Short mmCIF file of C-alpha atoms in Angstrom, two decimals:
data_model
loop_
_atom_site.label_atom_id
_atom_site.label_comp_id
_atom_site.label_asym_id
_atom_site.label_seq_id
_atom_site.Cartn_x
_atom_site.Cartn_y
_atom_site.Cartn_z
CA MET A 1 58.28 130.25 182.67
CA LEU A 2 60.59 126.96 183.95
CA LEU A 3 59.73 123.67 183.20
CA ILE A 4 62.01 121.64 185.98
CA ASP A 5 62.86 118.23 185.61
CA CYS A 6 62.41 116.84 188.87
CA PRO A 7 64.66 113.56 189.57
CA TRP A 8 61.62 111.37 191.09
CA CYS A 9 58.77 113.19 189.67
CA GLY A 10 59.40 114.06 185.68
CA PRO A 11 59.13 117.62 184.16
CA ARG A 12 57.19 119.69 186.47
CA ASP A 13 55.86 123.61 185.87
CA GLU A 14 58.63 126.22 187.75
CA ALA A 15 55.46 126.75 190.05
CA GLU A 16 55.99 124.14 191.94
CA PHE A 17 59.22 124.32 193.39
CA ARG A 18 61.48 127.02 195.39
CA CYS A 19 64.82 128.03 194.60
CA GLY A 20 66.85 127.49 197.81
CA GLY A 21 70.01 129.72 196.49
CA GLU A 22 73.20 128.74 195.68
CA GLY A 23 74.72 125.17 195.96
CA HIS A 24 78.09 123.78 197.36
CA ILE A 25 78.33 125.79 200.12
CA ALA A 26 80.67 124.06 202.26
CA ARG A 27 79.78 125.13 206.08
CA PRO A 28 83.34 125.63 207.72
CA ASP A 29 83.72 124.25 211.45
CA PRO A 30 82.14 126.46 213.62
CA ASP A 31 84.54 125.93 216.52
CA THR A 32 87.20 127.02 214.90
CA ALA A 33 86.12 129.63 212.27
CA ASP A 34 86.72 133.20 212.68
CA ASP A 35 84.28 135.64 212.05
CA ALA A 36 84.74 136.77 208.65
CA THR A 37 84.82 133.08 207.45
CA TRP A 38 81.49 132.35 209.56
CA ALA A 39 80.14 135.41 207.70
CA ALA A 40 81.16 134.97 204.22
CA TYR A 41 79.66 131.23 204.86
CA LEU A 42 76.42 132.98 205.89
CA PHE A 43 76.01 135.71 203.30
CA ASP A 44 78.82 135.74 200.47
CA ARG A 45 77.75 134.43 196.97
CA ASP A 46 79.33 134.24 193.77
CA ASN A 47 75.98 135.64 192.32
CA VAL A 48 77.22 134.58 189.08
CA LYS A 49 75.96 136.08 185.66
CA GLY A 50 75.64 133.26 183.20
CA LEU A 51 76.22 129.64 184.32
CA GLY A 52 75.31 128.78 188.19
CA PHE A 53 74.87 125.99 190.40
CA GLU A 54 71.35 126.22 192.35
CA ARG A 55 69.63 124.18 195.18
CA TRP A 56 66.10 123.71 193.90
CA HIS A 57 63.24 122.35 196.10
CA HIS A 58 60.34 120.33 194.98
CA ARG A 59 58.03 121.98 197.68
CA HIS A 60 54.28 121.01 195.94
CA GLY A 61 55.92 118.21 194.49
CA CYS A 62 57.81 115.14 196.00
CA GLY A 63 59.44 117.51 198.69
CA ARG A 64 62.72 116.57 197.69
CA TRP A 65 66.17 118.86 196.95
CA PHE A 66 68.14 118.79 194.37
CA ASN A 67 70.69 120.57 192.48
CA VAL A 68 70.29 122.78 189.02
CA ALA A 69 72.94 124.02 186.68
CA ARG A 70 70.77 126.84 185.17
CA ASP A 71 72.16 130.03 182.57
CA THR A 72 71.32 133.12 185.04
CA VAL A 73 71.09 134.62 181.68
CA THR A 74 68.83 132.82 179.33
CA HIS A 75 67.20 130.91 182.31
CA GLU A 76 68.70 127.59 179.99
CA ILE A 77 68.74 124.51 182.33
CA ARG A 78 71.99 123.16 181.62
CA ALA A 79 72.21 119.75 183.93
CA ILE A 80 70.20 118.64 186.85
CA TYR A 81 71.88 116.27 189.33
CA ALA A 82 71.58 114.95 193.08
CA MET A 83 72.33 116.85 196.32
CA THR A 84 75.58 115.02 197.43
CA ASP A 85 76.94 115.12 193.29
CA PRO A 86 79.76 117.76 192.70
CA LYS A 87 79.77 120.26 190.26
CA PRO A 88 79.24 119.16 186.28
CA THR A 89 81.94 120.20 184.50
CA GLY A 90 82.60 120.25 180.95
CA GLY A 91 79.75 119.80 178.49
CA ALA A 92 77.42 119.68 181.48
CA MET B 1 74.31 176.39 187.12
CA PRO B 2 74.03 174.84 183.53
CA ARG B 3 74.19 177.32 180.74
CA LEU B 4 71.01 177.44 179.98
CA ALA B 5 68.46 177.85 183.15
CA TYR B 6 65.36 175.71 182.97
CA SER B 7 62.26 178.80 183.61
CA ALA B 8 59.23 179.94 182.16
CA PHE B 9 61.32 183.06 181.04
CA SER B 10 63.58 180.29 178.99
CA LEU B 11 60.67 178.53 177.98
CA LEU B 12 58.96 181.88 176.58
CA ARG B 13 61.83 182.78 175.10
CA GLN B 14 63.04 178.95 173.03
CA GLY B 15 59.47 178.70 172.02
CA LEU B 16 59.50 182.35 170.33
CA ASN B 17 62.59 181.15 168.72
CA ARG B 18 60.41 177.70 167.57
CA HIS B 19 62.33 175.67 170.11
CA ARG B 20 65.73 175.72 167.75
CA GLY B 21 68.12 177.19 170.27
CA TRP B 22 68.15 174.96 173.33
CA PRO B 23 71.42 173.30 174.02
CA ALA B 24 72.17 169.96 174.96
CA ALA B 25 71.62 169.20 178.29
CA TRP B 26 74.73 167.64 178.64
CA ARG B 27 77.84 167.35 176.89
CA THR B 28 79.30 163.80 175.26
CA PRO B 29 82.85 163.99 176.21
CA GLU B 30 85.62 161.92 175.12
CA PRO B 31 87.16 160.45 178.26
CA LYS B 32 90.21 161.62 180.19
CA ALA B 33 93.49 159.41 180.75
CA HIS B 34 92.96 160.08 184.81
CA TYR B 35 90.56 161.67 186.72
CA ALA B 36 90.44 162.45 190.85
CA ALA B 37 87.10 160.21 191.22
CA ILE B 38 85.43 157.64 189.08
CA VAL B 39 81.81 156.74 189.36
CA VAL B 40 80.90 153.67 187.82
CA GLY B 41 77.30 153.18 186.99
CA GLY B 42 75.13 156.27 185.16
CA GLY B 43 71.57 155.49 186.66
CA GLY B 44 70.44 157.30 189.72
CA HIS B 45 72.89 156.49 192.16
CA GLY B 46 75.83 157.44 189.84
CA LEU B 47 74.87 159.94 188.51
CA ALA B 48 73.84 161.85 192.00
CA THR B 49 77.12 160.53 193.92
CA ALA B 50 78.78 162.92 190.53
CA TYR B 51 76.84 165.84 191.64
CA TYR B 52 77.34 165.56 195.31
CA LEU B 53 80.96 165.18 194.74
CA ALA B 54 81.44 168.13 193.13
CA ARG B 55 78.69 170.46 194.20
CA ASN B 56 79.23 169.11 198.48
CA HIS B 57 83.19 168.18 198.12
CA GLY B 58 84.37 170.51 195.26
CA VAL B 59 85.59 167.14 193.33
CA THR B 60 84.93 168.46 190.10
CA ASP B 61 87.41 166.22 188.36
CA VAL B 62 84.95 163.05 188.10
CA ALA B 63 83.49 160.94 185.60
CA VAL B 64 80.74 158.59 185.48
CA LEU B 65 80.88 155.45 183.44
CA GLU B 66 77.87 153.99 181.65
CA ARG B 67 78.03 151.30 179.96
CA GLY B 68 74.85 151.61 178.08
CA TRP B 69 72.53 154.67 177.83
CA LEU B 70 71.78 156.82 181.36
CA GLY B 71 69.09 155.68 183.48
CA GLY B 72 68.50 152.54 181.19
CA GLY B 73 69.16 150.49 183.84
CA ASN B 74 66.79 150.16 187.41
CA THR B 75 66.44 154.01 187.34
CA GLY B 76 64.32 153.89 184.27
CA ARG B 77 62.48 150.62 185.20
CA ASN B 78 60.82 151.24 188.68
CA THR B 79 57.86 151.99 189.73
CA THR B 80 58.55 155.33 190.68
CA VAL B 81 57.63 155.25 194.22
CA VAL B 82 59.10 157.19 197.09
CA ARG B 83 58.94 157.19 201.11
CA SER B 84 60.81 157.10 203.95
CA ASN B 85 58.41 154.87 205.84
CA TYR B 86 61.31 152.63 207.61
CA TYR B 87 60.96 150.49 211.10
CA PHE B 88 64.70 151.02 212.20
CA PRO B 89 66.10 154.26 213.43
CA ALA B 90 69.02 153.99 211.15
CA SER B 91 66.54 153.06 207.78
CA GLY B 92 64.61 155.97 208.64
CA ALA B 93 67.27 158.26 208.91
CA LEU B 94 68.68 157.32 205.87
CA TYR B 95 65.69 156.68 203.50
CA ASP B 96 64.37 160.27 205.19
CA LEU B 97 67.71 162.29 204.16
CA ALA B 98 66.66 160.78 200.79
CA LEU B 99 62.85 161.86 200.65
CA LYS B 100 63.95 165.58 202.26
CA LEU B 101 66.80 165.82 199.48
CA TYR B 102 63.51 165.17 197.03
CA GLU B 103 61.74 167.48 198.32
CA GLY B 104 63.63 170.22 197.23
CA LEU B 105 65.81 168.54 194.32
CA SER B 106 63.49 170.33 191.61
CA ARG B 107 64.89 173.79 192.69
CA ASP B 108 68.37 172.52 193.63
CA LEU B 109 68.58 170.93 190.12
CA ASN B 110 66.83 173.16 187.77
CA PHE B 111 64.92 170.52 186.69
CA ASN B 112 61.15 169.70 187.26
CA ILE B 113 61.39 166.53 188.85
CA MET B 114 57.65 166.01 188.82
CA LEU B 115 57.87 164.66 192.85
CA SER B 116 54.00 164.10 193.68
CA GLN B 117 53.71 163.78 197.36
CA ARG B 118 50.07 162.29 197.02
CA GLY B 119 50.76 159.60 199.81
CA MET B 120 51.36 156.03 200.74
CA LEU B 121 48.42 153.79 202.17
CA MET B 122 49.97 150.37 203.25
CA LEU B 123 46.89 147.66 203.37
CA ALA B 124 46.19 145.68 207.05
CA HIS B 125 44.52 142.22 206.37
CA SER B 126 43.91 141.19 209.54
CA ALA B 127 44.07 142.02 213.21
CA HIS B 128 47.39 140.62 213.19
CA GLU B 129 48.58 142.99 210.55
CA LEU B 130 46.60 145.58 211.93
CA GLU B 131 48.42 144.98 215.27
CA PHE B 132 52.05 144.74 213.52
CA ALA B 133 50.74 148.05 211.59
CA ARG B 134 50.27 150.45 214.79
CA ARG B 135 53.54 149.13 216.29
CA THR B 136 55.26 149.92 212.77
CA VAL B 137 53.57 153.47 212.66
CA ASN B 138 54.97 154.07 216.61
CA ALA B 139 58.69 152.94 215.73
CA ILE B 140 58.33 155.46 212.24
CA ARG B 141 57.30 158.24 214.03
CA ARG B 142 59.37 158.11 216.88
CA ASN B 143 61.97 157.89 213.82
CA GLY B 144 60.36 161.81 213.40
CA ILE B 145 58.70 160.48 210.07
CA ASP B 146 55.63 161.01 209.54
CA CYS B 147 52.69 158.01 209.31
CA THR B 148 49.34 157.80 210.26
CA LEU B 149 47.43 155.02 211.68
CA LEU B 150 43.65 154.75 209.59
CA ASP B 151 40.95 152.60 210.62
CA ARG B 152 38.97 150.53 208.18
CA ASP B 153 36.50 153.53 207.58
CA GLN B 154 39.31 156.08 206.86
CA VAL B 155 40.38 153.65 204.39
CA ARG B 156 37.56 153.12 202.58
CA ARG B 157 37.27 156.96 202.75
CA ARG B 158 40.78 157.36 200.70
CA LEU B 159 39.77 153.92 198.65
CA PRO B 160 36.48 153.84 197.71
CA ILE B 161 37.30 151.75 194.77
CA LEU B 162 38.66 149.10 197.08
CA ASP B 163 36.75 145.44 197.38
CA MET B 164 35.92 146.21 201.11
CA SER B 165 32.45 143.98 200.73
CA PRO B 166 31.99 141.06 203.40
CA ASP B 167 33.14 138.60 201.09
CA ALA B 168 36.13 140.47 199.82
CA ARG B 169 39.24 138.22 198.41
CA PHE B 170 41.88 139.45 200.39
CA PRO B 171 39.39 141.27 203.44
CA VAL B 172 41.03 144.64 204.47
CA VAL B 173 40.77 146.03 208.52
CA GLY B 174 42.74 149.29 208.54
CA GLY B 175 46.30 150.57 207.50
CA TYR B 176 48.89 153.34 208.14
CA ARG B 177 49.62 155.96 205.26
CA GLN B 178 52.61 158.52 204.94
CA ALA B 179 51.50 161.54 203.80
CA ARG B 180 54.80 162.68 202.61
CA ALA B 181 55.35 159.56 200.22
CA GLY B 182 54.29 159.57 196.60
CA VAL B 183 55.70 159.44 193.37
CA ALA B 184 58.84 161.58 191.06
CA ARG B 185 59.18 161.42 187.71
CA HIS B 186 62.14 158.60 187.45
CA ASP B 187 63.86 159.34 184.26
CA ALA B 188 63.86 162.93 185.14
CA VAL B 189 65.90 162.11 188.32
CA ALA B 190 68.55 160.79 186.61
CA TRP B 191 68.62 163.88 183.68
CA GLY B 192 68.32 166.24 186.17
CA TYR B 193 71.33 165.01 188.16
CA ALA B 194 73.00 164.62 184.93
CA ARG B 195 72.65 167.68 183.56
CA ALA B 196 73.34 169.63 187.10
CA ALA B 197 76.90 167.17 187.59
CA ASP B 198 77.89 168.19 183.98
CA ALA B 199 77.53 172.26 184.24
CA ARG B 200 79.86 171.47 187.60
CA GLY B 201 82.46 169.91 185.46
CA VAL B 202 81.32 165.73 185.57
CA ASP B 203 82.26 163.83 182.23
CA ILE B 204 79.36 161.94 181.59
CA ILE B 205 80.93 158.77 179.54
CA GLN B 206 78.32 156.28 178.04
CA ASN B 207 78.39 153.48 176.21
CA CYS B 208 81.62 152.64 178.29
CA GLU B 209 81.90 149.51 180.37
CA VAL B 210 84.00 148.73 182.92
CA LEU B 211 85.95 145.72 182.21
CA GLY B 212 88.28 145.14 184.74
CA PHE B 213 90.19 147.27 187.49
CA ILE B 214 94.00 148.55 187.43
CA PHE B 215 95.63 147.30 191.20
CA GLU B 216 98.72 148.82 192.17
CA GLY B 217 100.27 147.91 195.41
CA GLY B 218 96.89 146.33 195.98
CA ARG B 219 95.33 149.40 195.45
CA VAL B 220 92.59 150.29 192.63
CA VAL B 221 93.60 152.86 190.77
CA GLY B 222 91.89 152.96 187.79
CA VAL B 223 89.74 150.51 185.38
CA GLU B 224 90.05 148.76 182.42
CA THR B 225 87.39 149.97 179.91
CA SER B 226 85.61 149.10 176.28
CA ARG B 227 87.09 152.86 175.15
CA GLY B 228 90.38 152.22 177.05
CA ALA B 229 92.22 152.13 180.48
CA ILE B 230 91.06 155.24 182.50
CA ARG B 231 93.24 155.99 185.82
CA ALA B 232 91.79 157.35 189.10
CA ASP B 233 92.27 158.12 192.46
CA ARG B 234 89.28 157.16 193.05
CA VAL B 235 86.58 154.34 192.07
CA GLY B 236 82.89 154.23 193.23
CA LEU B 237 80.93 151.87 191.89
CA ALA B 238 76.84 152.58 191.71
CA VAL B 239 75.61 149.51 189.96
CA ALA B 240 72.70 147.55 191.76
CA GLY B 241 72.10 144.17 190.18
CA HIS B 242 75.92 143.96 188.43
CA SER B 243 77.24 144.77 191.94
CA GLY B 244 78.83 141.40 192.13
CA VAL B 245 79.80 141.02 188.47
CA LEU B 246 81.90 143.93 189.48
CA ALA B 247 83.05 142.69 192.47
CA ALA B 248 84.36 139.60 191.01
CA LYS B 249 86.68 141.63 188.62
CA ALA B 250 87.92 143.33 191.77
CA GLY B 251 88.81 139.94 193.38
CA PHE B 252 86.09 139.72 196.35
CA ARG B 253 82.30 138.78 196.91
CA LEU B 254 79.44 140.59 198.23
CA PRO B 255 76.21 139.31 200.68
CA ILE B 256 74.03 139.96 197.17
CA THR B 257 71.83 137.92 195.11
CA SER B 258 70.59 139.36 192.28
CA TYR B 259 67.22 139.15 190.83
CA ALA B 260 64.88 140.25 188.48
CA LEU B 261 61.89 142.45 189.95
CA GLN B 262 58.95 142.97 187.20
CA ALA B 263 56.70 146.07 186.91
CA PHE B 264 53.20 146.50 184.61
CA VAL B 265 51.81 149.54 183.49
CA SER B 266 48.43 149.63 182.15
CA GLU B 267 46.45 151.83 179.57
CA PRO B 268 45.76 154.98 180.25
CA ILE B 269 42.23 155.99 182.15
CA LYS B 270 40.83 158.76 183.90
CA PRO B 271 41.85 159.64 187.72
CA ILE B 272 40.70 157.05 189.80
CA LEU B 273 43.61 155.80 192.05
CA HIS B 274 44.98 159.28 193.99
CA GLU B 275 47.69 157.73 196.07
CA VAL B 276 50.39 154.70 196.32
CA VAL B 277 49.18 151.81 197.77
CA LEU B 278 50.51 148.49 198.88
CA SER B 279 49.27 145.61 200.20
CA SER B 280 51.33 143.19 202.37
CA ALA B 281 48.98 140.46 201.60
CA THR B 282 49.46 140.13 197.51
CA GLY B 283 52.59 142.13 197.75
CA VAL B 284 51.06 144.28 195.41
CA TYR B 285 51.64 147.78 194.72
CA VAL B 286 49.98 150.36 192.84
CA SER B 287 49.92 153.81 192.16
CA GLN B 288 48.28 156.32 188.82
CA SER B 289 50.66 158.21 186.89
CA ASP B 290 50.12 161.69 185.37
CA LYS B 291 49.47 160.17 182.07
CA GLY B 292 46.54 158.07 183.71
CA GLU B 293 48.39 154.59 183.48
CA LEU B 294 48.28 152.21 186.42
CA VAL B 295 51.84 151.71 187.45
CA VAL B 296 51.76 148.23 189.17
CA GLY B 297 54.34 146.22 190.98
CA GLY B 298 54.66 142.78 192.88
CA GLY B 299 57.12 140.30 194.47
CA LEU B 300 60.15 139.21 192.66
CA ASP B 301 60.78 136.16 190.53
CA LEU B 302 62.50 133.99 193.46
CA HIS B 303 65.59 132.74 191.15
CA PRO B 304 68.68 134.31 190.43
CA SER B 305 68.67 136.16 187.58
CA TYR B 306 70.45 138.46 185.29
CA SER B 307 67.95 138.81 182.23
CA GLN B 308 66.13 141.74 182.31
CA ARG B 309 62.50 140.28 182.11
CA GLY B 310 60.31 138.34 184.49
CA ASN B 311 58.30 135.14 184.09
CA LEU B 312 54.54 134.57 183.89
CA PRO B 313 53.78 132.83 187.36
CA VAL B 314 54.67 136.25 188.82
CA VAL B 315 53.22 138.29 186.37
CA GLU B 316 49.49 135.54 187.05
CA GLY B 317 50.56 136.25 191.08
CA VAL B 318 50.97 139.88 190.70
CA MET B 319 47.48 140.85 188.47
CA SER B 320 45.61 138.24 190.35
CA GLY B 321 46.39 140.22 193.86
CA LEU B 322 45.87 143.22 191.71
CA VAL B 323 42.42 142.69 190.80
CA GLY B 324 41.44 141.10 193.95
CA MET B 325 41.69 144.66 195.83
CA PHE B 326 40.33 146.05 192.69
CA PRO B 327 37.63 144.43 190.80
CA CYS B 328 37.11 147.49 188.52
CA PHE B 329 40.41 147.03 187.23
CA ALA B 330 39.20 143.68 185.78
CA ASN B 331 38.95 144.56 182.43
CA LEU B 332 42.32 146.78 182.32
CA ARG B 333 44.53 146.01 179.32
CA MET B 334 48.71 146.01 180.54
CA MET B 335 50.30 147.78 177.67
CA ARG B 336 53.79 146.72 178.80
CA SER B 337 56.27 144.91 181.02
CA TRP B 338 59.29 144.54 182.00
CA GLY B 339 62.01 143.62 184.36
CA GLY B 340 65.06 144.97 186.13
CA ILE B 341 68.08 143.04 188.18
CA VAL B 342 68.03 143.95 191.91
CA ASP B 343 70.74 143.82 194.28
CA VAL B 344 69.25 141.77 197.27
CA VAL B 345 70.87 141.68 200.62
CA HIS B 346 70.15 139.64 203.12
CA ASP B 347 68.85 142.10 206.02
CA SER B 348 66.99 144.13 202.85
CA SER B 349 69.48 147.47 204.02
CA PRO B 350 72.08 148.53 201.55
CA ILE B 351 75.65 148.52 201.29
CA ILE B 352 77.48 151.86 201.60
CA GLY B 353 81.26 152.58 202.11
CA PRO B 354 84.19 151.31 201.45
CA ALA B 355 85.08 148.22 199.65
CA PRO B 356 87.01 145.03 201.16
CA VAL B 357 90.07 146.44 198.19
CA PRO B 358 91.29 149.85 199.07
CA GLY B 359 90.83 152.53 196.83
CA LEU B 360 87.16 150.93 196.25
CA TYR B 361 83.76 152.39 196.99
CA LEU B 362 80.24 151.13 197.72
CA ASP B 363 76.81 152.03 196.84
CA CYS B 364 74.84 148.89 196.10
CA GLY B 365 72.37 146.36 198.20
CA TRP B 366 69.52 148.64 197.62
CA GLY B 367 67.67 145.63 196.24
CA THR B 368 63.65 146.56 195.47
CA GLY B 369 64.09 149.66 196.79
CA GLY B 370 66.43 151.93 194.98
CA PHE B 371 64.91 154.52 193.39
CA LYS B 372 63.67 155.84 196.46
CA ALA B 373 67.03 156.38 197.59
CA ILE B 374 69.21 157.68 194.90
CA PRO B 375 69.53 161.47 196.56
CA ALA B 376 71.21 159.29 199.98
CA GLY B 377 73.02 157.15 197.82
CA GLY B 378 74.78 159.64 196.07
CA THR B 379 75.11 161.98 199.20
CA LEU B 380 76.54 159.34 201.17
CA LEU B 381 78.76 157.58 198.61
CA ALA B 382 80.27 160.92 197.39
CA HIS B 383 80.61 161.67 201.23
CA VAL B 384 83.04 158.59 201.60
CA MET B 385 84.80 159.06 198.82
CA ALA B 386 85.85 162.71 199.40
CA THR B 387 86.52 162.26 202.52
CA GLY B 388 87.75 158.47 202.90
CA GLU B 389 85.29 158.38 206.25
CA GLN B 390 81.61 157.50 206.53
CA HIS B 391 78.72 159.91 206.89
CA PRO B 392 77.37 159.10 210.46
CA ILE B 393 73.93 158.32 208.54
CA ALA B 394 75.98 155.36 206.09
CA ARG B 395 78.04 154.22 209.79
CA PRO B 396 75.29 151.07 210.13
CA PHE B 397 75.10 150.39 206.23
CA GLY B 398 79.18 149.28 206.37
CA LEU B 399 80.25 146.02 204.69
CA GLU B 400 81.33 145.05 207.92
CA ARG B 401 78.26 144.74 209.75
CA PHE B 402 78.06 140.98 208.06
CA ARG B 403 80.70 139.79 209.74
CA THR B 404 79.83 142.01 212.98
CA GLY B 405 76.29 141.09 213.19
CA ALA B 406 74.66 144.31 213.30
CA LEU B 407 72.24 143.67 210.29
CA VAL B 408 69.60 146.19 209.75
CA ASP B 409 67.17 143.59 209.52
CA GLU B 410 64.13 145.50 207.43
CA ALA B 411 63.90 142.37 205.57
CA ALA B 412 61.95 141.19 208.76
CA ALA B 413 60.98 144.33 210.26
CA SER B 414 58.95 146.04 207.67
CA GLY B 415 57.50 142.30 206.28
CA ILE B 416 58.02 143.48 202.40
CA ALA B 417 61.05 142.68 199.79
CA HIS B 418 61.71 146.64 199.65
#
């Protein structure tokens, strides 16, 4: 069971949230991207074993989105940060 | 044929000898420096690939490399259901290839996989679901696969313990059924393929983790393992939830996300459930094992995971769904629960064929439904590794479909995750 510290609502049960998949995926320019680039943007994922960076949505709470740095093996949450923030580095 | 064929006669003979003369089912060889082909992953798909490389293509200089023990991943963690009731023709051909091979597998491998084609019933909980069920049944039958639409009374006759009272939590208005679907003994599938592959000369090497790939001129020519470097002309990957991890070591990414899928087993009870039942409303599926235990599965833990266990909210959801459908199970105790890491693709169809790196081949992306597909995955990966050409049944499932847009979208068509 995850206890997720929503930046607006505080620590809440995982059941209130929805994981929105990998974060920090940059959208290529659809007018210039070739099919391979566009397919990679749509479908390919790092799918990291270990520290991963994900978007989460407080669906049954404030309804806001935020980023979570989470270990996909231990499920330990290392950092919670805003959607527009860069990936935390170092001791995060 | 293995050194000692399993038969009533050999059982009798070994019994008279107090069962002291049974040989090991497969060897434990040291890895050689080079093989014609290496298959990474000693689960059902990897072992089946090795077997079909030897049997169908005469390639016997093969090693199967397994990080842990045979069938210790998803092959030993699934709910043992086999079926081929898929919507799209490409999927129907793929999964029915697997089911047809399963139907002859005990004889083919000389190993009883305990296939029990007891049928699988998909429940419809609303008029709309029943309409879609009718459409699905028509599509499945057009694919040449047996499937029957059932009305409410037909479901009631088959499942007298299902709550069909007027105030049922999950009202049932009908369903559809594949009679050839059922269950098979999952460990026996791994062991049977292992023994039969070993008998044809395949080296099965356990406790051998692949740490990286050896490249020459941009081509994969072997693997670095925890037991040293092993070179090969071709390398196949059949590692399910860890496909992305190995792809990263080879320098490419896959359209795969890994999730934990849980399963549960109850205490054993007398025979009460005679077929596999699945509810689209609850996502719960259940069958009764030959030992009398209920084998229960449900939906994914919906965040990426590599830990082979699940979280409690999903347990609660699966159990409340089960008891909502079958109130008589409310007092049953669950003996065990566990999780496997499944490789989910956006269109819920597998990826079979060449990897973006020459010399490397993929059999992955089976998501929550890999067990039922083991004979097909093995046949098709063996085919592309041995011939360099995709088998006709595998052609729609190559990695290029994500670039061309020709997805085989069973995620939408089946309405369930697998």
